[in-house]
Coordinates of C-alpha atoms in Angstrom, one line a residue:
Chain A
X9 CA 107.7 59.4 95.4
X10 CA 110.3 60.4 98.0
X11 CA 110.0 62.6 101.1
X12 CA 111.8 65.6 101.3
X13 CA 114.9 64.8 103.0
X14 CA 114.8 67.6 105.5
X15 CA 114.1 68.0 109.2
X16 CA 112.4 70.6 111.0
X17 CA 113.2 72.0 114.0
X18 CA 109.7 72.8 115.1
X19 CA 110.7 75.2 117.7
X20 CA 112.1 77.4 115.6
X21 CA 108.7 77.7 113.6
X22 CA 107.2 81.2 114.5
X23 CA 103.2 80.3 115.0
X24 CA 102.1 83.6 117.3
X25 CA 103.8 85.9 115.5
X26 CA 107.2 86.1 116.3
X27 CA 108.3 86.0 113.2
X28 CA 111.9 87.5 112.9
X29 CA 112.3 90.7 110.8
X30 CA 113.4 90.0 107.0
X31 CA 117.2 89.7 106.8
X32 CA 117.2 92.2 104.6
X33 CA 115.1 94.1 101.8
X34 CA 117.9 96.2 99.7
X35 CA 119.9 93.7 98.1
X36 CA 117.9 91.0 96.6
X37 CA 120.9 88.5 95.6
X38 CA 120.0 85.1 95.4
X39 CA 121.3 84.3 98.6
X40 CA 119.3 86.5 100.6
X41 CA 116.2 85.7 99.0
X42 CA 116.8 82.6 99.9
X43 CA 117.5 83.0 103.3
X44 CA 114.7 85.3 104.1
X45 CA 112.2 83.4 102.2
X46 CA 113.0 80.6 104.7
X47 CA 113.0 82.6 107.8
X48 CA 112.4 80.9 110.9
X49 CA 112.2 77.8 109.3
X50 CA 115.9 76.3 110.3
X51 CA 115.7 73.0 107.8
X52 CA 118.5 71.2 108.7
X53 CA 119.1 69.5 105.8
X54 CA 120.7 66.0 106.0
X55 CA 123.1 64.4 103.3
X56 CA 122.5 66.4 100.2
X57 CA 121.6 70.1 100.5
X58 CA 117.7 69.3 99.3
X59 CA 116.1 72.5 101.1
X60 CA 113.0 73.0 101.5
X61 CA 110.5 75.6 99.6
X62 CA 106.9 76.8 101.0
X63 CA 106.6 75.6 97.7
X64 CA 107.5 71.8 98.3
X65 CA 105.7 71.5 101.4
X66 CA 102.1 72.7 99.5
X67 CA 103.3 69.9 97.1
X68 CA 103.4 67.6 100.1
X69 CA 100.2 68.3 101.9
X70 CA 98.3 67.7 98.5
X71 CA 100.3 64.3 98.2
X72 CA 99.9 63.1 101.6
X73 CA 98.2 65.4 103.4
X74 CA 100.6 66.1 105.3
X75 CA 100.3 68.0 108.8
X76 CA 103.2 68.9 109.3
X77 CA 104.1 70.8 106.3
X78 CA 100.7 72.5 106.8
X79 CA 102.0 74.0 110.2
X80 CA 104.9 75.3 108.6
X81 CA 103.4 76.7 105.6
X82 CA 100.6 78.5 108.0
X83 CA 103.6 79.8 110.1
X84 CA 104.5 81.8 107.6
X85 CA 101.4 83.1 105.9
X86 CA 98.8 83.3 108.5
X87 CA 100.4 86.2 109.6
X88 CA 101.1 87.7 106.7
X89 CA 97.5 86.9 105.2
X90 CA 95.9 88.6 108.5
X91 CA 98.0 91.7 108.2
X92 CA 97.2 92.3 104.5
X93 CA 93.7 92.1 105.4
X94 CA 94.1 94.1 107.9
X95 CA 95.3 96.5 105.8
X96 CA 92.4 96.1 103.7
X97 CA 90.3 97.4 106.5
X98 CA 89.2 94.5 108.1
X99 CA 89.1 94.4 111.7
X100 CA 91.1 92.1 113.6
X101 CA 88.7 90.0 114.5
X102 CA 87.1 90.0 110.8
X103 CA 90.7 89.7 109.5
X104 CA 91.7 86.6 112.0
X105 CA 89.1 85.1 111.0
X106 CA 89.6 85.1 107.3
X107 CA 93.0 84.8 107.4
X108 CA 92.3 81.2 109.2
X109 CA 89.6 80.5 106.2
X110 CA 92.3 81.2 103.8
X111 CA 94.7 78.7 105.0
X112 CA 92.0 76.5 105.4
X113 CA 91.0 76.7 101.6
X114 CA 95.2 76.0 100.9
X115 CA 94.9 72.6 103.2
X116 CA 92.1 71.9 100.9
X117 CA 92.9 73.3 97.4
X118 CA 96.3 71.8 97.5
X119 CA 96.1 69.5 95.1
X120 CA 95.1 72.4 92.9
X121 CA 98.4 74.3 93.1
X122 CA 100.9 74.1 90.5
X123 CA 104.1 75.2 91.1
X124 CA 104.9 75.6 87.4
X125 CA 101.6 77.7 87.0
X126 CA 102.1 80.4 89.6
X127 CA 104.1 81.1 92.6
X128 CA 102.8 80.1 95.8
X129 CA 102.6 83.6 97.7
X130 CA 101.0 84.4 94.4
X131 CA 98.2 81.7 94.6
X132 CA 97.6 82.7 98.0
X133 CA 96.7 86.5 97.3
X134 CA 94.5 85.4 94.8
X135 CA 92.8 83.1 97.6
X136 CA 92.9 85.9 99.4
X137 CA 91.6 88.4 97.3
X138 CA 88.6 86.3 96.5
X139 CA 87.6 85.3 99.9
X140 CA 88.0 89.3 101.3
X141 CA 85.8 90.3 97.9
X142 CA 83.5 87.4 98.9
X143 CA 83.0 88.9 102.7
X144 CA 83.4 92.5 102.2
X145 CA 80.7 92.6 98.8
X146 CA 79.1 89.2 99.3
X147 CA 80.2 88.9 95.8
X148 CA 81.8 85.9 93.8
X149 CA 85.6 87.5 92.0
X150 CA 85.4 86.4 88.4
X151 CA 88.4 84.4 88.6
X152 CA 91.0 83.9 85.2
X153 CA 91.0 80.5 84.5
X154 CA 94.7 80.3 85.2
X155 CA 94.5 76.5 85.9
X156 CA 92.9 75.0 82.8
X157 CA 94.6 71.6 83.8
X158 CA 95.8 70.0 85.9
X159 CA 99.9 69.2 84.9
X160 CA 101.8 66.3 86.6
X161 CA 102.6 66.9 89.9
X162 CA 106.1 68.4 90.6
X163 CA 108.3 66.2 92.4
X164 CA 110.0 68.0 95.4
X165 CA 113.4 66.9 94.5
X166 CA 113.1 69.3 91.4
X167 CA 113.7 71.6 93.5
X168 CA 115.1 74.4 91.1
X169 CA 111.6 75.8 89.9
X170 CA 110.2 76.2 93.3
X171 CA 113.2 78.2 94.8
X172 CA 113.3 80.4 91.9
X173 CA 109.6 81.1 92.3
X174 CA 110.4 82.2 96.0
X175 CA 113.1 84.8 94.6
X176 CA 110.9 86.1 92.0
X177 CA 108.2 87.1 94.5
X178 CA 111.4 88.9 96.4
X179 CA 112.2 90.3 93.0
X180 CA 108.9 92.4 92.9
X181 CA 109.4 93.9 96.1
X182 CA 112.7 95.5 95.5
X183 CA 111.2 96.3 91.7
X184 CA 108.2 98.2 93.8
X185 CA 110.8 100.5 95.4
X186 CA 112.5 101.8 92.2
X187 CA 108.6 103.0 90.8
X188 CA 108.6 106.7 91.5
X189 CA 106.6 108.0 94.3
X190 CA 103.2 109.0 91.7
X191 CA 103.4 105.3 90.8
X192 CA 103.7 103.4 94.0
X193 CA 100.8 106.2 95.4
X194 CA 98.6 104.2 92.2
X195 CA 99.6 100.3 92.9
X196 CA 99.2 100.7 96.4
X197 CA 95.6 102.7 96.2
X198 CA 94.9 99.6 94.1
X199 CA 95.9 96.6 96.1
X200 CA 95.2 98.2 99.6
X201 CA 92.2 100.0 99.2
X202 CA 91.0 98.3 96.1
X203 CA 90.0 101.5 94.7
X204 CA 88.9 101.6 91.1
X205 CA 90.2 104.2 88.5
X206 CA 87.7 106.7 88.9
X207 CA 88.0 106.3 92.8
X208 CA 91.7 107.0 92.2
X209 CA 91.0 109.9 90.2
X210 CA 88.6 111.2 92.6
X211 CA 90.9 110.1 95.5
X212 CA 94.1 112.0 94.8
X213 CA 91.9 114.9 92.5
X214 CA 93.8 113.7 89.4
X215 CA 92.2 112.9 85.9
X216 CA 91.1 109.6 84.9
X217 CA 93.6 109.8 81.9
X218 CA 96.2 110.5 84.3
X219 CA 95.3 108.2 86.5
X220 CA 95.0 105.4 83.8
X221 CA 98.1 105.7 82.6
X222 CA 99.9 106.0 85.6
X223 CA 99.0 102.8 86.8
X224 CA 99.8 101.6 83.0
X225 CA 103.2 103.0 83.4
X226 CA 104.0 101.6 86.6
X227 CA 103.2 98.0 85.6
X228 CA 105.5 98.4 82.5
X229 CA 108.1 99.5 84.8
X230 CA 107.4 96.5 87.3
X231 CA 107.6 94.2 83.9
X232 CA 110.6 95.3 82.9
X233 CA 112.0 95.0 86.2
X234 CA 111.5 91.7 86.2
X235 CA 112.3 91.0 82.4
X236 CA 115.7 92.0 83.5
X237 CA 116.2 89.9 86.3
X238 CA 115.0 87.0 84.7
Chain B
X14 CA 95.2 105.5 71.7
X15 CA 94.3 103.3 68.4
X16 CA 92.0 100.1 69.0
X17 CA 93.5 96.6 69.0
X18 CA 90.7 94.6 70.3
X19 CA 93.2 94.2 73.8
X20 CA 92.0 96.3 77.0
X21 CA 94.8 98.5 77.9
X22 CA 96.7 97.0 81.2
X23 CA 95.7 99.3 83.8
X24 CA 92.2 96.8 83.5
X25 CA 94.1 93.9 83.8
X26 CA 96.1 95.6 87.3
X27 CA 93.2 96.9 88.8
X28 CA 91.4 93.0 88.2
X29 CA 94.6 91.4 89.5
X30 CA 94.2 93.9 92.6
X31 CA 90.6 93.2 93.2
X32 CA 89.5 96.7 92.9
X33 CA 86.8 96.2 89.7
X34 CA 83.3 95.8 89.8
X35 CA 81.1 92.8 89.2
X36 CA 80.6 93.7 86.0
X37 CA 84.4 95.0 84.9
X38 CA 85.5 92.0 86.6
X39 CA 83.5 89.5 84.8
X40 CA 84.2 91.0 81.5
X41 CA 88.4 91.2 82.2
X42 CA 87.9 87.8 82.9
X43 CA 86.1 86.8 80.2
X44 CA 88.2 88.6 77.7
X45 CA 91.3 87.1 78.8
X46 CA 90.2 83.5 78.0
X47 CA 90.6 84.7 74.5
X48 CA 94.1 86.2 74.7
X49 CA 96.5 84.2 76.6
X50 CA 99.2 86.5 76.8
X51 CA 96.4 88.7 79.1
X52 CA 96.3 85.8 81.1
X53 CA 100.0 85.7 81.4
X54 CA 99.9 89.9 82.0
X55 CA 97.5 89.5 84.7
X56 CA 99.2 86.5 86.4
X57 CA 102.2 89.4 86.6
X58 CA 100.3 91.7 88.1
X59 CA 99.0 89.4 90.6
X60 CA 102.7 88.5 91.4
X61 CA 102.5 92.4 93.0
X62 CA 99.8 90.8 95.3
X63 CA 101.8 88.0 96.0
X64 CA 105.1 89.9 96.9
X65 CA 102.8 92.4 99.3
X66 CA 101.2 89.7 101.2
X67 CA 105.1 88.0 101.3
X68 CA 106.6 91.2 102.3
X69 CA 103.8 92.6 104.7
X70 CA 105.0 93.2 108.4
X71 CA 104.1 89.3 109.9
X72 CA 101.1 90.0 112.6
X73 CA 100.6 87.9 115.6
X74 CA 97.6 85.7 115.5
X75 CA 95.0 84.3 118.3
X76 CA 96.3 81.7 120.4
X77 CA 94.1 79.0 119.3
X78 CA 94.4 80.2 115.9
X79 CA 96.4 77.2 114.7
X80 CA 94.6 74.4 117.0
X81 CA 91.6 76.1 115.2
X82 CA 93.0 75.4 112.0
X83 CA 94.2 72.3 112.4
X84 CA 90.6 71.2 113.7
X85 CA 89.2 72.3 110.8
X86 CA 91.3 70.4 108.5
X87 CA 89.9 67.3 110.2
X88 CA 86.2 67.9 108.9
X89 CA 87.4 69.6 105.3
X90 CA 87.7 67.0 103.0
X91 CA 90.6 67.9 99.8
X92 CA 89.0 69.0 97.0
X93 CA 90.2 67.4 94.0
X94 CA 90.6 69.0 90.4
X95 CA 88.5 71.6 89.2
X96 CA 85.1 71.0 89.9
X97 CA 83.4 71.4 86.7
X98 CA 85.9 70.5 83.9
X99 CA 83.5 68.4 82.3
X100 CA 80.6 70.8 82.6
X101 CA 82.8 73.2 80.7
X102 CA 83.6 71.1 77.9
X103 CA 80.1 71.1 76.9
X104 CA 79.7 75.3 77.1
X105 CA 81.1 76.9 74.1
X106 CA 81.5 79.9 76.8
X107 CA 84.5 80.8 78.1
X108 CA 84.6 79.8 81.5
X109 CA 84.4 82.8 83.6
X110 CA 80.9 83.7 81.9
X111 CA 80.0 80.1 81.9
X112 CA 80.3 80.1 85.7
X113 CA 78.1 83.0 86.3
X114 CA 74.9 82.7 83.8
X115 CA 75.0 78.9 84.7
X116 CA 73.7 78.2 81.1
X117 CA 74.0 78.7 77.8
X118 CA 73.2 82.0 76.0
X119 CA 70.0 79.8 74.4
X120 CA 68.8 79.2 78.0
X121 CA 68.9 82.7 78.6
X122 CA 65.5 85.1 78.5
X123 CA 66.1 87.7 75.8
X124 CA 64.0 90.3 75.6
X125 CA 63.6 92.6 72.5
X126 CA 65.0 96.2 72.1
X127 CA 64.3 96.9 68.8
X128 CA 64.2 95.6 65.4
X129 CA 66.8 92.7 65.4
X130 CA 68.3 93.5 69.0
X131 CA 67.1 91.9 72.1
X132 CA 69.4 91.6 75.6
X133 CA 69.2 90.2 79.0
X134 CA 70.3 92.5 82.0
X135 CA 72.7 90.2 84.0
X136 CA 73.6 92.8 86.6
X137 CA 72.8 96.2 88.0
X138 CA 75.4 98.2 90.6
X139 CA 75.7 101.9 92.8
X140 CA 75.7 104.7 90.1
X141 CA 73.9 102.7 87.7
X142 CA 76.7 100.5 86.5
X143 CA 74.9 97.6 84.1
X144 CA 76.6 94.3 83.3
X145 CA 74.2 93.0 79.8
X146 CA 74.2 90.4 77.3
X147 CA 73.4 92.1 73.7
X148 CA 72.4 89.7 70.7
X149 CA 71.8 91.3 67.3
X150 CA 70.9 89.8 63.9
X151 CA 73.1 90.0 61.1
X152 CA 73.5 93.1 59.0
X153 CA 71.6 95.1 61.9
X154 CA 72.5 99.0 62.2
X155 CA 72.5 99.8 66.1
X156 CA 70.7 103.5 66.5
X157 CA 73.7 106.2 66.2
X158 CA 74.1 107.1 69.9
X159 CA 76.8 109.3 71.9
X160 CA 78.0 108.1 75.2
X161 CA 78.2 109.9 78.7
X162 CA 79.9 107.3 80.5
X163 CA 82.5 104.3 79.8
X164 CA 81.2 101.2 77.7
X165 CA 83.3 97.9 77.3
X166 CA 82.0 96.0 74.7
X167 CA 83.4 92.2 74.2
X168 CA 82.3 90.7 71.4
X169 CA 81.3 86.5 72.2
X170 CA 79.7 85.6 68.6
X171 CA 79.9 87.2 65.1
X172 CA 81.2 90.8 64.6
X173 CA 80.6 94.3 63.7
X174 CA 82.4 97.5 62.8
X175 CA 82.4 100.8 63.9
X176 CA 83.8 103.2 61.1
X177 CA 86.9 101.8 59.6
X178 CA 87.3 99.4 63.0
X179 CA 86.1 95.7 62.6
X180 CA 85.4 93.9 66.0
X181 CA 85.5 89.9 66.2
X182 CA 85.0 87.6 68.5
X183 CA 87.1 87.8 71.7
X184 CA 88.0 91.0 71.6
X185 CA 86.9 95.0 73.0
X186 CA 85.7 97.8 72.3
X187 CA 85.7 100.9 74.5
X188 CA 83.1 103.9 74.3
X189 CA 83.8 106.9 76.3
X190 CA 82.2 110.0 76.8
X191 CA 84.5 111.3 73.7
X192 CA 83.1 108.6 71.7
X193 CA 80.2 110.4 69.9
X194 CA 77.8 109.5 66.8
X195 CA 78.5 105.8 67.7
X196 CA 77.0 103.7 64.9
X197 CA 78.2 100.0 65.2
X198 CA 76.7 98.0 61.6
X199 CA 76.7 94.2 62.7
X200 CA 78.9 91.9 60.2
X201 CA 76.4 90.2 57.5
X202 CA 75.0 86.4 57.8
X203 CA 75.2 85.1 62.0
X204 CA 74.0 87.1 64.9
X205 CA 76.4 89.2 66.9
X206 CA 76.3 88.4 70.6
X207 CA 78.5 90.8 73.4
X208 CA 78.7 91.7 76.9
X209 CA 78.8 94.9 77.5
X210 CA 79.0 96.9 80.6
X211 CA 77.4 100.0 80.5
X212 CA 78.7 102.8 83.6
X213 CA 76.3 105.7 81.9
X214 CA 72.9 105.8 80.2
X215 CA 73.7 106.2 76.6
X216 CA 72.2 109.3 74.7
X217 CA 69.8 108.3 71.6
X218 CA 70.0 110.9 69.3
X219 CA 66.8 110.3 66.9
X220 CA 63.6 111.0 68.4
X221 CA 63.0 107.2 67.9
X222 CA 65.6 106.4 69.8
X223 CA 64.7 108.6 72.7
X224 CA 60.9 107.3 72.6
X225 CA 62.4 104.0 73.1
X226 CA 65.1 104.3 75.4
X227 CA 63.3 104.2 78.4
X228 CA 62.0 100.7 76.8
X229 CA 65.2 99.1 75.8
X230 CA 66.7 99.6 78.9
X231 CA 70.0 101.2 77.7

């Protein structure tokens, strides 16, 4: 099994939040998802052009536990995990805490995570999702049994999977924008304030029908987004 | 809209987005380890999650956050595969409901309900919310109720119709408040075993079925 054939300037790794803005959001071409994806991570790649994917580097910390790769990988999302708790309703210190739990649980899950299964940002929320559910209702989250085995482990010099992954999750985001305001009002009660249909309905003084298919519509809309752009 | 056996996708969102109950939760879950292209739906509507926490504005951290971290990692052993793969094997449940009775449905304490019904409560939430195992002998009729609240009904073993609808094994029915003179009629020959989750006390409407209510727990 090879290395990945990258350096990594660690100075240019953000790790207290100074993470640059995203390049940008409107135009999700290829190139820009891959550049933003990659923010503050300046791989300078040697010979060939392998680049590296948040993606690779899980793949390389379940390999060989690899240290570095965990840094860069918790650049990234332990900011991002902490805010979206914090927009949960945790309190920072609550949120800080749980954000560091959640990398935590990736350094030790990593050997779980299968690029071909789900996208890594993906994997994470659900991590996420679990451990806030766990804190917040001291409750277990039924989880899908997304992972019933264990595949072969990707190698990170097939590298075309994981970088498409990274552009799908980029994908969504712009597909979000296009729902129509009554939509977006539904997705967002639902993943920020985890409010079930009937809290919806109660919420925004709507009926549960409405409400119902509302959220039904939007996720056909966010589906065929994304059928498209595959 | 007309019955498939599938729950409609604004379930499978709001599971993917962490906003169900115990109960709804556990019986998405369990649902979707029959139907793999539910699995594949919700995986898509996790995505969403994925793309907010991708796309949500980076906050700064503690300063020790990483050196915590990274200290951490020192005294966390990797966990390898799935834990209980092999436990599973041996459970003819699927795995979500596996993981939480932590038995098999024989283990369980059933307690009777009426003639050929018995059930175990698994949970109880706010407003009443009940998460219960139902087992009923073939050919049984279940008392003709009408319903106040929402009832999911997956079926785990054997079958039963309602009307002209026939309900097998992995799939749902749902019971609303429009849903009256409900009279499920289990299939002949095997029992019928479902979870159900139960937001309202049902209404009985024979006197029979009132007297018991209060006994059978529904």
């Amino acid at each position: 099994m090879q290395t990945i054939n990258a350096k990594i300037d660690i100075q240019t790794i953000p790790s207290h939040g100074h993470v640059p803005e995203r390049l940008t959001r409107q135009k999700p071409s290829v190139k820009h998802c891959d550049i933003s994806n990659r923010k503050g991570l300046l791989v300078t790649s040697k010979p060939t052009s392998d680049k590296v994917t948040h993606e690779d580097l899980v793949l390389k910390i379940a390999r060989e536990r690899d240290r570095f790769a965990f840094k860069q990988v918790f650049a990234h999302f332990a900011p991002r995990v902490k805010s979206y708790l914090l927009k949960l309703g945790l309190d920072d210190h609550k949120a800080e805490d749980l954000a560091q739990d959640v990398l935590v649980t990736v350094w030790i899950k990593a050997e779980q995570f299968d690029p071909k299964k789900a996208k890594l940002s993906t994997w994470i929320f659900r991590i996420s999702r679990n451990k806030f559910i766990d804190l917040t209702r001291k409750q277990k989250y039924p989880e899908v049994n997304a992972d019933d085995h264990l595949t072969d482990m990707v190698a990170p010099e097939e590298t075309d999977r994981p970088v498409e992954a990274m552009q799908t999750a980029s994908i969504v985001s712009s597909a979000m924008t296009k729902l129509n305001p009554d939509q977006q009002r539904v997705i967002k009660l639902s993943f920020y304030e985890e409010m079930s249909h009937s809290e919806i309905s109660a919420h925004l003084s709507l009926p549960l029908g409405t409400v119902k298919s509302r959220i039904r519509m939007a996720f056909q809309a966010l589906r065929r987004e994304l059928g498209e752009k595959e | 809209m007309k019955p498939n056996g599938l729950i409609p996708d604004e379930w499978l969102v709001s599971y993917a987005a962490g906003a169900l109950s115990e109960a709804h939760a556990l019986l998405v879950a369990t649902h979707a380890e029959y139907h793999p292209e539910l699995k594949d739906k919700i995986q898509e509507a996790e995505d969403i999650g994925g793309a907010i926490v991708n796309d949500v504005e980076p906050v700064s951290l503690s300063n020790d956050a990483l050196d915590n971290v990274l200290a951490r990692l020192d005294t966390t052993p990797a966990e390898k595969h799935s834990v209980t793969d092999q436990e599973i094997k041996t459970s003819t449940l699927p795995r979500p409901l596996a993981d939480y009775i932590n038995c098999d449905l024989t283990d369980l304490k059933w307690r009777m309900m009426g003639p050929g019904m018995s059930q175990v409560r698994l949970w109880t939430g706010p407003d009443d919310e009940r998460l219960w195992l139902l087992k009923a002998r073939g050919g049984t009729e279940i008392p003709k109720h009408d319903h106040s609240g929402n009832e999911m009904t997956l079926v785990l073993k054997g079958g039963y119709k309602v009307g002209e609808h026939h309900y097998t094994v992995g799939q749902i029915e749902l019971a609303d408040s429009e849903t009256t003179e409900h009279q499920p009629v289990i299939d002949q020959g095997e029992d019928c075993v479902c979870l159900v989750v139960t937001e309202a006390p049902i209404k009985l409407h024979s006197f029979i079925g009132k007297m018991i209510q209060p006994f059978i727990g529904l």
